[in-house]
Short mmCIF file of C-alpha atoms and ligand atoms in Angstrom, two decimals:
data_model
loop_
_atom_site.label_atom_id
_atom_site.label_comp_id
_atom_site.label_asym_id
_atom_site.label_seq_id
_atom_site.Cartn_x
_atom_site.Cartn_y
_atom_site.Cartn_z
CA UNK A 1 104.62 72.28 77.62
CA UNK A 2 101.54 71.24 76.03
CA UNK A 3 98.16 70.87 78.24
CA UNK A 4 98.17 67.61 79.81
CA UNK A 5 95.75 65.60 81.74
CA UNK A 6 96.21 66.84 85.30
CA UNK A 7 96.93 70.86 84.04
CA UNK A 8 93.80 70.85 81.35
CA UNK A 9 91.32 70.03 84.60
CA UNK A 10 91.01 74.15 85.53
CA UNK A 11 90.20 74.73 81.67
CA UNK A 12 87.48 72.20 81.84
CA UNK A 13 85.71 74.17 85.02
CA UNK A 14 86.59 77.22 83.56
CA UNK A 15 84.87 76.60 80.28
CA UNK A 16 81.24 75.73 82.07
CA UNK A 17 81.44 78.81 84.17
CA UNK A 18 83.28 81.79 83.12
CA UNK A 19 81.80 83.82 80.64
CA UNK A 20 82.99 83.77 76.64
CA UNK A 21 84.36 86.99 76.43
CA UNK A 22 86.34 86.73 79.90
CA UNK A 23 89.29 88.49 79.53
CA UNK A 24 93.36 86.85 79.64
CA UNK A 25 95.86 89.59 79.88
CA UNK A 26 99.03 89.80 81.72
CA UNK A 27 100.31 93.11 83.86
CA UNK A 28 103.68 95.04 84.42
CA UNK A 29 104.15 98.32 85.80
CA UNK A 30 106.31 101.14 85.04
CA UNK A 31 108.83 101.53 87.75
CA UNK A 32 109.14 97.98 87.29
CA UNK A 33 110.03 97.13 83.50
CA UNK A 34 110.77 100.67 81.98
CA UNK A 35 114.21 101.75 82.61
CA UNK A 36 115.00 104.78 80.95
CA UNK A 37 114.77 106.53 84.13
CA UNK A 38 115.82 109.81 83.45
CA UNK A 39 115.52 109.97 79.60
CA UNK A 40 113.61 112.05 77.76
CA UNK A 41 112.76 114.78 80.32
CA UNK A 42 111.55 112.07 83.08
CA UNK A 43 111.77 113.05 86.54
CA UNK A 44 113.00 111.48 89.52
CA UNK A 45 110.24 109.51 91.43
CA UNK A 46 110.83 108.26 95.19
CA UNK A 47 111.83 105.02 94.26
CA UNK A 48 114.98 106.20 92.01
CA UNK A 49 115.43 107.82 95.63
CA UNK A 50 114.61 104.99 97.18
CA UNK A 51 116.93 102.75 95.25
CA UNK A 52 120.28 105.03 95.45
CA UNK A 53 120.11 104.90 99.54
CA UNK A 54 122.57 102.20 100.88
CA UNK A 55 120.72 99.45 102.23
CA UNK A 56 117.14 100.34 101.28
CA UNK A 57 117.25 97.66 98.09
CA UNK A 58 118.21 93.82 98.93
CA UNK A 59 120.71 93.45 95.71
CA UNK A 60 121.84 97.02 95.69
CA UNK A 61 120.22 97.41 92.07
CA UNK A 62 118.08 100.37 90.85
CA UNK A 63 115.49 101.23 88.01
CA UNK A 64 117.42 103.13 85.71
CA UNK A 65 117.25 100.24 83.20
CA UNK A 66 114.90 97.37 84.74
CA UNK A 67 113.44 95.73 81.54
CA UNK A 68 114.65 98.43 79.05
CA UNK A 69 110.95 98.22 78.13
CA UNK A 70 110.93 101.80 76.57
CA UNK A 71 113.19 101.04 73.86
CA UNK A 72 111.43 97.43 73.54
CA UNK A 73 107.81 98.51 73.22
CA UNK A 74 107.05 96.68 70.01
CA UNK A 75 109.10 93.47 70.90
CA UNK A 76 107.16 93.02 73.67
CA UNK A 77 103.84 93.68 72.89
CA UNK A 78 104.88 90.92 70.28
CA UNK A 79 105.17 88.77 73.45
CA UNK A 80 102.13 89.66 73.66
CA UNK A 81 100.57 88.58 70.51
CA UNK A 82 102.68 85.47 70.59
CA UNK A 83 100.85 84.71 74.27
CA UNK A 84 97.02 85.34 72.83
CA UNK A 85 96.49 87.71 75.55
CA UNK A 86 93.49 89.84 75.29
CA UNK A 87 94.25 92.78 77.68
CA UNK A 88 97.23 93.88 78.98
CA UNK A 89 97.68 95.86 82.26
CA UNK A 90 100.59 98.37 82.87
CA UNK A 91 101.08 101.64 84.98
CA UNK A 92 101.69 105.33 83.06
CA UNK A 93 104.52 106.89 84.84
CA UNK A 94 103.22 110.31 86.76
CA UNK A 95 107.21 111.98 86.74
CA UNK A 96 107.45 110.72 82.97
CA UNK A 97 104.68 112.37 81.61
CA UNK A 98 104.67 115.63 84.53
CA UNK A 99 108.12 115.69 85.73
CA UNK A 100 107.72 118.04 89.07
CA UNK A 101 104.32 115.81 89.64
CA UNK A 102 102.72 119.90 89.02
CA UNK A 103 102.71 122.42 86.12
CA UNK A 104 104.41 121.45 82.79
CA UNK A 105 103.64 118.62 81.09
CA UNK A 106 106.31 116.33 79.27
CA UNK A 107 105.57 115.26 75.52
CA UNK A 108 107.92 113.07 75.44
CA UNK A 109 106.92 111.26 78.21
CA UNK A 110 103.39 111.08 76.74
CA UNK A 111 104.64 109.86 73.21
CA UNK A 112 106.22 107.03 74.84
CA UNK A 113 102.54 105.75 75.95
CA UNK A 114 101.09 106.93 72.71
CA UNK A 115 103.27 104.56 71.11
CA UNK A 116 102.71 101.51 73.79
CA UNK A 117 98.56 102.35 73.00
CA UNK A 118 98.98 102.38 69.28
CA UNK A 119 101.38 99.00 69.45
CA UNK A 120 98.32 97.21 71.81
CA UNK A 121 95.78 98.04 70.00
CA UNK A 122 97.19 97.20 66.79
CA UNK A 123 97.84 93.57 68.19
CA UNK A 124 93.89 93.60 68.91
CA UNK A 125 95.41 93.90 72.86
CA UNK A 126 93.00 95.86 75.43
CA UNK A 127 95.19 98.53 77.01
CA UNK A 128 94.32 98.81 80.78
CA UNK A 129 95.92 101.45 82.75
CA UNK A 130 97.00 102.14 86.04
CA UNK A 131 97.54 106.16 87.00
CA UNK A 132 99.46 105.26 90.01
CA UNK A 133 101.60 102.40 90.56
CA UNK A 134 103.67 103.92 93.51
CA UNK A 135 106.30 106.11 91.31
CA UNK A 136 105.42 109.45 92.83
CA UNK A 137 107.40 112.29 91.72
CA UNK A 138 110.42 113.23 93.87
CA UNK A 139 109.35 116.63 93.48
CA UNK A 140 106.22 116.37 95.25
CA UNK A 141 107.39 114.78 97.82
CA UNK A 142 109.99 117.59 98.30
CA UNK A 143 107.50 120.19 98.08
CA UNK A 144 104.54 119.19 99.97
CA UNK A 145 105.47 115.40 101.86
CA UNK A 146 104.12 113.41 99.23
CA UNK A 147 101.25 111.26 99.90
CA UNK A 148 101.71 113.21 103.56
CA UNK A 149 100.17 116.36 102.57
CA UNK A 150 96.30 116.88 101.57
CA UNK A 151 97.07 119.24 98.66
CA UNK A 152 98.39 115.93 97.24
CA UNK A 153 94.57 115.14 96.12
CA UNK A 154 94.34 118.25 93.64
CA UNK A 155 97.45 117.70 91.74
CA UNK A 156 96.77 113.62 91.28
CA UNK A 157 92.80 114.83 90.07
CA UNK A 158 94.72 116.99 87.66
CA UNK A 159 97.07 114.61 86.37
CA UNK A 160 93.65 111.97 85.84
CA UNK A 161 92.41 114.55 84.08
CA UNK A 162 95.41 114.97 81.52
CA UNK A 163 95.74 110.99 80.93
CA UNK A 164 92.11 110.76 80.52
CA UNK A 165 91.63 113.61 78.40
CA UNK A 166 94.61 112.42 75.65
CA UNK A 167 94.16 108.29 76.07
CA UNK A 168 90.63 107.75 77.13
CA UNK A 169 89.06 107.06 74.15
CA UNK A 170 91.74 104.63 73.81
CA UNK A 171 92.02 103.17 76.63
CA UNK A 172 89.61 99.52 78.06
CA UNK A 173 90.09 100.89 81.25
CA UNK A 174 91.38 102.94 84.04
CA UNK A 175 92.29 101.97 87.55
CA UNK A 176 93.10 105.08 89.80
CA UNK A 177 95.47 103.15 92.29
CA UNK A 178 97.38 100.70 92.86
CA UNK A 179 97.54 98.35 96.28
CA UNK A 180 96.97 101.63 98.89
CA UNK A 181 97.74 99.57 101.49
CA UNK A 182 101.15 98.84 100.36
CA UNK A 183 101.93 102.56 99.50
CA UNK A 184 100.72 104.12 103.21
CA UNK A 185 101.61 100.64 105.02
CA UNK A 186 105.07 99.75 103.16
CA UNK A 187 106.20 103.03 102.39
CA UNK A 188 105.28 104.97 105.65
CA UNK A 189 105.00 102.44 108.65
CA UNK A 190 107.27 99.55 107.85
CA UNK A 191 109.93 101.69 106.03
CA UNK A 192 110.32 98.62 103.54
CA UNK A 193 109.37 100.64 100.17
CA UNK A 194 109.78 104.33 99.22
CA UNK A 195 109.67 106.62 100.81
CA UNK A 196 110.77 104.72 103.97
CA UNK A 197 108.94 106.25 106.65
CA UNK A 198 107.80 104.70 109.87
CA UNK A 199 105.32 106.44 111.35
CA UNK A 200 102.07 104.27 111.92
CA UNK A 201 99.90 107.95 112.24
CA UNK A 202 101.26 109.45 109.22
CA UNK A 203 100.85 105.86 107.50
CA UNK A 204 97.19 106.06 108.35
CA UNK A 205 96.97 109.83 107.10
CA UNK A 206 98.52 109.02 104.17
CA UNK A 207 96.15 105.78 103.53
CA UNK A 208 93.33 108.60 103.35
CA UNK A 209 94.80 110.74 101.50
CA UNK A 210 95.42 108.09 98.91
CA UNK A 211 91.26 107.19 99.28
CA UNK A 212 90.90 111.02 98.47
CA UNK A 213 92.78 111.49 95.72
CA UNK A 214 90.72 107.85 94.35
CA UNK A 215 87.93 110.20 94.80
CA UNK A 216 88.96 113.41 93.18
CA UNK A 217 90.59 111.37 90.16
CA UNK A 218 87.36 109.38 89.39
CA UNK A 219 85.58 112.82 89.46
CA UNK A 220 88.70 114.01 87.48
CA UNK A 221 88.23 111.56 84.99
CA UNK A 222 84.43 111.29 84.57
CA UNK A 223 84.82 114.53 83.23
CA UNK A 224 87.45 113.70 80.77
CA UNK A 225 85.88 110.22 79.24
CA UNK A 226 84.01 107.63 79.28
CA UNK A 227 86.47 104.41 80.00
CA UNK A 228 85.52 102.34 82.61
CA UNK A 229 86.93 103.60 85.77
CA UNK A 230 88.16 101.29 88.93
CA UNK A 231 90.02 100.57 91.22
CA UNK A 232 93.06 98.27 92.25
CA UNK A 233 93.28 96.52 95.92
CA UNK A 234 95.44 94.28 97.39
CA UNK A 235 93.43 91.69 99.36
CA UNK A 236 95.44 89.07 101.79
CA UNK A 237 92.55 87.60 103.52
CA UNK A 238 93.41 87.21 107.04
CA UNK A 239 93.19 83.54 108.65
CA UNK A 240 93.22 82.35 112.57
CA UNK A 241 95.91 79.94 113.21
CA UNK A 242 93.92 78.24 116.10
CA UNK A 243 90.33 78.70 117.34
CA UNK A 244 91.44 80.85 119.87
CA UNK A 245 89.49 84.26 120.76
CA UNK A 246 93.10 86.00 120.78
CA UNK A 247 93.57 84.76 117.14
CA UNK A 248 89.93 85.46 115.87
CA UNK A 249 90.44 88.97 117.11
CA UNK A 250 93.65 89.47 115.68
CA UNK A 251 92.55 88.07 112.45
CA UNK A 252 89.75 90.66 112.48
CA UNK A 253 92.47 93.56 112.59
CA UNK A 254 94.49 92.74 109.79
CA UNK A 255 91.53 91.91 107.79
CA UNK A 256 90.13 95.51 109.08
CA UNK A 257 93.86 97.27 108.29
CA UNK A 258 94.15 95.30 104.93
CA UNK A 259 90.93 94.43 102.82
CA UNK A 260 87.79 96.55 105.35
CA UNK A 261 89.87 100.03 105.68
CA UNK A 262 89.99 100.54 102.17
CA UNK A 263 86.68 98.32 100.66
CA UNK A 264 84.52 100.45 103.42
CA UNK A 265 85.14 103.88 102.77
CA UNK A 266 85.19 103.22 98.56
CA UNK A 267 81.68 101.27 98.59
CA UNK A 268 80.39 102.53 101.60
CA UNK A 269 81.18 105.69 102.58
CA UNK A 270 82.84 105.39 106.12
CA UNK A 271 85.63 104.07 107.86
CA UNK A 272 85.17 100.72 109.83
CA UNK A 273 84.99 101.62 113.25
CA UNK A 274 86.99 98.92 114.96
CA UNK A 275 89.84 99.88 113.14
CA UNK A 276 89.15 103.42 114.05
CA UNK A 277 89.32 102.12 117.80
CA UNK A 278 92.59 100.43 116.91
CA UNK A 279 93.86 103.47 115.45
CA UNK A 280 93.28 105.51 118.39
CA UNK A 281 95.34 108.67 118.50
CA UNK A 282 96.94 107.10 115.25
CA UNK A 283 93.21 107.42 113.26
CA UNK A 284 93.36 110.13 110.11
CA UNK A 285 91.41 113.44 110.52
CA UNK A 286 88.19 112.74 108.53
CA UNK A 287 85.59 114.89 107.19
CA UNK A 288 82.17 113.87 106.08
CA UNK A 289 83.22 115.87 103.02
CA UNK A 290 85.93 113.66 102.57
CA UNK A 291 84.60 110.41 102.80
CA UNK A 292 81.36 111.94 100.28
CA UNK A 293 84.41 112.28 97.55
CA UNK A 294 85.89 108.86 97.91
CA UNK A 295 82.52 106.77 97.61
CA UNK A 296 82.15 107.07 93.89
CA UNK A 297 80.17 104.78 91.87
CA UNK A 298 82.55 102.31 89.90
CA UNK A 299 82.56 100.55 87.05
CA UNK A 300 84.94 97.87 88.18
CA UNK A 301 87.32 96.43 91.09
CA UNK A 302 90.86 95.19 90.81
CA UNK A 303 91.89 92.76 93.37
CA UNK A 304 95.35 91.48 93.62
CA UNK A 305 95.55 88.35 95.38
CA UNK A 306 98.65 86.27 95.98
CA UNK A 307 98.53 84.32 99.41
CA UNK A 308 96.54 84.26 102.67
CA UNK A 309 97.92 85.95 106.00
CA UNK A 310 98.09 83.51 108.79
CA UNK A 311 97.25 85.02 112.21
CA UNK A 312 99.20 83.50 115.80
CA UNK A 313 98.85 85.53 118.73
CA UNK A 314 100.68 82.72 120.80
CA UNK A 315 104.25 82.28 121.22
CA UNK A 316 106.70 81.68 119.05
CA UNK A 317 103.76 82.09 116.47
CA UNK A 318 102.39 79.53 114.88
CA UNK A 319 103.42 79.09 111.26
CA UNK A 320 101.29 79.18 108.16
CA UNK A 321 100.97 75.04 107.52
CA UNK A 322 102.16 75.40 103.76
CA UNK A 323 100.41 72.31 102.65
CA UNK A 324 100.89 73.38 98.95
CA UNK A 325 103.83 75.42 99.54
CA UNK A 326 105.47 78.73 99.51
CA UNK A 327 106.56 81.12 96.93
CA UNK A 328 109.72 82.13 96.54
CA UNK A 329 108.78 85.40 98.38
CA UNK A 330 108.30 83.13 101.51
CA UNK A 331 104.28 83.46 100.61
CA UNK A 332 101.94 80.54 101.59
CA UNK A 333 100.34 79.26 98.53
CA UNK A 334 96.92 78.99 99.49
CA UNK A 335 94.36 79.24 96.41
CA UNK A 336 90.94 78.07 98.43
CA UNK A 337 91.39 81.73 100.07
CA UNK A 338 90.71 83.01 96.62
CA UNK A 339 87.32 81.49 96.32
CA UNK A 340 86.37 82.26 99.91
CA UNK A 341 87.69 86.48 99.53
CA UNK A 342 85.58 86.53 96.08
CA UNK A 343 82.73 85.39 97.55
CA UNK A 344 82.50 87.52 101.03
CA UNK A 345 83.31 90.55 99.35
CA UNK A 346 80.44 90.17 96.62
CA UNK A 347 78.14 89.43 99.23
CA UNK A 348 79.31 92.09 102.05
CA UNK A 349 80.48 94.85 99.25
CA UNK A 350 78.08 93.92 96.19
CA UNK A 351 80.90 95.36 94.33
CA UNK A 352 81.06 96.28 90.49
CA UNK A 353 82.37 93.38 88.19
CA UNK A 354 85.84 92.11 89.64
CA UNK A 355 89.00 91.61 87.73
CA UNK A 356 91.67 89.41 89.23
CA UNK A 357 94.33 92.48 88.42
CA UNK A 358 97.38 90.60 89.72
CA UNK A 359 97.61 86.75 90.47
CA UNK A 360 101.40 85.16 90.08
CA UNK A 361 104.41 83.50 92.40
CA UNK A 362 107.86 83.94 92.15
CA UNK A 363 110.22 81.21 91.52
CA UNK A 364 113.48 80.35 92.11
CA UNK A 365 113.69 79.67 87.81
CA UNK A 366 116.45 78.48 86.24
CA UNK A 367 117.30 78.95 82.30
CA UNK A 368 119.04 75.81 81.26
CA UNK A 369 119.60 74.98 77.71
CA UNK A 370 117.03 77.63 76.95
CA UNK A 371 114.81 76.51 78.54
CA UNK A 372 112.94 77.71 82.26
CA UNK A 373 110.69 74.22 83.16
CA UNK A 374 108.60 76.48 86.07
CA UNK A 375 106.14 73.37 87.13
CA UNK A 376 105.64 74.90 89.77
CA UNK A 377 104.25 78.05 88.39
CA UNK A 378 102.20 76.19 85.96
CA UNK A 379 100.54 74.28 89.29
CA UNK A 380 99.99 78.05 91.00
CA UNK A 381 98.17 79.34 88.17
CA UNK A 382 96.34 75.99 87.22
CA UNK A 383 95.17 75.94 90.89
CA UNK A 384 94.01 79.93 90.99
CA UNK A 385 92.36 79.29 88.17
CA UNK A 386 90.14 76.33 89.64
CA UNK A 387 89.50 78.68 92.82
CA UNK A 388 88.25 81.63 90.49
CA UNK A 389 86.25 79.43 88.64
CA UNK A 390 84.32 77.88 91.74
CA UNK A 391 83.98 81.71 92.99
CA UNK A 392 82.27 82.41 89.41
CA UNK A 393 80.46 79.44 89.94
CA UNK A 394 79.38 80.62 93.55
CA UNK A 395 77.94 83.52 91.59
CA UNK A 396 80.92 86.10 91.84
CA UNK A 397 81.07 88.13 88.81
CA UNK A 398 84.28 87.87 87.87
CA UNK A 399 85.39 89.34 84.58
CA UNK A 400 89.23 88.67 83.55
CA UNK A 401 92.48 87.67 85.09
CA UNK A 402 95.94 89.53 85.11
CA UNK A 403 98.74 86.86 85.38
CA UNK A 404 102.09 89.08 87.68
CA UNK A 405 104.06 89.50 85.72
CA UNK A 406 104.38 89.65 82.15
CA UNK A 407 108.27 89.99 82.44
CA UNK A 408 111.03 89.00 85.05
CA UNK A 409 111.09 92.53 86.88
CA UNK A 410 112.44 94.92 89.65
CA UNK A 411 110.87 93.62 92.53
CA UNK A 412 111.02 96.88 94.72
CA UNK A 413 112.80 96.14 98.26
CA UNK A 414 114.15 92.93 96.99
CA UNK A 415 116.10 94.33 93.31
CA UNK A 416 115.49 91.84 90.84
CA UNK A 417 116.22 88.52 92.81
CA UNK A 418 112.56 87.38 92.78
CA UNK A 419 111.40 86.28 89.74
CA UNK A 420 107.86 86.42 88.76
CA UNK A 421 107.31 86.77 84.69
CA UNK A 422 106.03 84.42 82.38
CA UNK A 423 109.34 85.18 80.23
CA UNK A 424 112.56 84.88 81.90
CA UNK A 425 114.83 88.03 81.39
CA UNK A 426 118.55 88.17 81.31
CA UNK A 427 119.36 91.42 82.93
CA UNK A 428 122.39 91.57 81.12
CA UNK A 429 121.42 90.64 77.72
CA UNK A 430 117.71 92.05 78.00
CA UNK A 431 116.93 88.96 76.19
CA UNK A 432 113.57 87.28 76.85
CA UNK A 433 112.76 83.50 77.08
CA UNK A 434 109.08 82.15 77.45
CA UNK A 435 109.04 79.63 80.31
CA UNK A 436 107.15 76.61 80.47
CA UNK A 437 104.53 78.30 82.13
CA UNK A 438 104.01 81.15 79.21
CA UNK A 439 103.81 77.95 76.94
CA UNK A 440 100.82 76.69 78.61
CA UNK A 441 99.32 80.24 79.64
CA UNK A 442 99.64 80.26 75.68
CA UNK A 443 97.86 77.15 75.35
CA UNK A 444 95.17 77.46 77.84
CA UNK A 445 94.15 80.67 76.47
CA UNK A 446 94.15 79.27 72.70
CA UNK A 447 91.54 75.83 74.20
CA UNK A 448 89.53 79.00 76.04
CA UNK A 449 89.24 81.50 72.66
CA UNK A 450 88.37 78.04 70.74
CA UNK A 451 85.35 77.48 73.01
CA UNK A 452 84.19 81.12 72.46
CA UNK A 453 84.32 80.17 68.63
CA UNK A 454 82.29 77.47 69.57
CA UNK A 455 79.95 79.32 71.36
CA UNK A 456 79.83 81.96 68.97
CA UNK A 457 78.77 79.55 65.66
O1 IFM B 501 105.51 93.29 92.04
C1 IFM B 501 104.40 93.55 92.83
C2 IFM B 501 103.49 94.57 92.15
O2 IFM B 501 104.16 95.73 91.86
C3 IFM B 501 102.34 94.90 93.06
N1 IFM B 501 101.67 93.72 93.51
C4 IFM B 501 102.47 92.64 94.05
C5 IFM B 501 103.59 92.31 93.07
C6 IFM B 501 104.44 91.15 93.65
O3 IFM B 501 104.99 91.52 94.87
#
């Protein structure tokens, strides 16, 4: 699909106030799109656990082959190419590259992200990496508890350090974590991702232990190279349904458990203390050590936005309105919530540059003749686009976007029935199709690099 009248409108925005050398790129993650799950002296992380216990995975499907991406490296970083993408942003593997998540490291693991590195930036492709994108070793979480245990936070510095040390020079960028709030929340509260847990005190202990180890990797890594250093949050900016002091207040608390619990400590060096309150006997044991090593200076923050929470204290709840729809995850599509977010957190955090890390829908897509026509994730993106460009506008310093996902994928708790790439994948076939939207994320980017040729001469 070329780019017509009604989908060129963002580009025109875009090009009067992003900056020239704002960055396109698209991002994956390991568990996600690697398969190869055991090969080459990988180790079991909780989510191959995750995935072989009955019930835990909505299609009954696991990782061991996903995407096949590590036999497919070079045919998809021609993907790549073939998009115009500037940066690309995937996850390195902790049980690939140290399979007990302590002690020996695995060359084999590393080689495989040697040769993704060497493939990127020989397609002039920024490599961004993610250390932890919620694949912990099964090991650790045998030893110690995982993510449960404080003596988590040395071997995660330690494993910085070793990714740093071999791929920093190499590497546009480093994000630490990945969405904390989905690894304590999801994995330890709600029992919906690995390692299904639900325990809202050990969730919160764990959420701190995760802001620690941020902490003690940035350190880790600092001392390693000199690659910009960040890190990734998901934001769902929390909305009253009604003016009602019952929903104001409840809209407080998730925005206080979701986007304050982990911005505050990171940029300011506490905890919020209504959340604290909230917590009650739940709270995390803090020390004012602790929260020294977690506010580090930054070069960068992630944010992954997808949809807007929607906050009823009456009932039956009132529902999210939906005026522009709902993803095929059942999320509200709701893109003015990305201009508002970008612009309180610039002026409440005065954060480092932002990159939109993750932005995408899923879609109920359908290959037909060859061919996936995904209007409606062409309108999704054409709209977030428009919102980040107002928030840029609004003076939000906003420095690339990450389109979810680069691939069809494993979609954690719900197998591979949600679709979210920009190329449709048959799971049977491993053969990959660029839907209409890839087309014009291909064309947008081309009209966008032609004004920065423009602007250049
Ligand atoms: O697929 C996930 C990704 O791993 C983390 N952010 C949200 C995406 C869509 O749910």
């Amino acid at each position: 699909m070329k780019l017509t009248e009604s989908t060129s409108a963002p580009l025109i925005e875009l090009c009067r106030s992003l900056r020239p050398d704002f960055q396109w790129g698209s991002a994956s993650s390991a568990a996600q799109i690697e398969g190869a799950a055991a090969l080459d002296g990988k180790g079991p992380s909780i989510w191959d656990r995750f995935c072989a216990e009955p019930g835990r995975i909505n299609d009954a499907s696991n990782i061991d082959v996903a995407c096949d991406h590590y036999h497919r490296v070079d045919s998809d970083v021609a993907l790549m190419q073939w998009l115009g993408l500037d940066a690309y942003r995937f996850s390195i593997s902790w049980p690939r590259v140290q399979p007990l998540g302590e002690g020996a490291w695995n060359e084999a693991g590393f080689a495989f992200y040697d040769r993704l590195l060497d493939a990127l930036l020989k397609a002039g492709i920024a490599p961004h990496a993610t250390l932890y994108h919620w694949d912990l070793p099964a090991a650790l979480h045998d030893s110690m508890g995982g993510w449960t245990s404080r003596d988590i936070v040395p071997r995660f510095a330690d494993y910085a350090h070793e990714v740093a040390r071999r791929f920093g020079s190499r590497l546009a960028s480093i994000a630490t974590l990945n969405e904390p709030w989905c690894v304590a929340t999801l994995g330890y509260e709600t029992a919906q991702f690995a390692p299904g847990l639900t325990s809202r005190a050990t969730a919160a202990q764990v959420s701190h232990h995760l802001m620690m180890a941020h902490g003690a990797a940035v350190l880790a890594v600092r001392s390693a190279c000199k690659t910009r250093l960040g890190v990734v949050l998901n934001h769902t900016p929390a909305f009253a349904a009604e003016a009602l002091e019952a929903d104001r207040r409840a809209a407080r608390i998730d925005d206080g458990l979701n986007v304050r619990w982990y911005m505050d400590p990171i940029f300011r060096g506490s905890y919020p203390a209504d959340i604290l309150d909230y917590l009650g006997a739940d709270a995390p044991q803090v020390s004012a050590e602790d929260l020294a090593l977690i506010h580090q200076p930054l070069d960068f923050l992630g944010v992954n936005f997808y949809t807007r929470s929607f906050i009823s204290t009456q009932q039956p709840p009132m529902a999210a309105p939906g005026k522009q729809g709902f993803t095929d995850m059942g999320w509200e599509i709701y893109p003015e919530a990305l201009t508002q977010h970008l612009v309180r957190i610039s002026r409440e955090y005065s954060p480092p540059p932002i990159y939109i890390t993750e932005n995408g829908m899923a879609n109920a897509d359908k290959l037909v003749d060859g061919r996936v026509a995904d209007v409606e994730r062409i309108q999704y993106v054409n709209e977030h686009l428009k919102a980040l460009a107002r928030a840029v506008a609004l003076g939000v310093d906003a420095r690339g976007y990450f389109y979810w996902s680069l691939l069809d994928n494993f979609e954690w708790n719900s197998g591979y029935t949600k679709r979210f790439g920009l190329f449709h994948v048959d799971y049977a076939t491993q053969e990959r199709v660029a839907k209409d939207s890839a087309l014009w994320y291909r064309d947008f980017i081309t009209a966008f690099k032609s004004r920065r040729t423009l602007k250049a001469s």
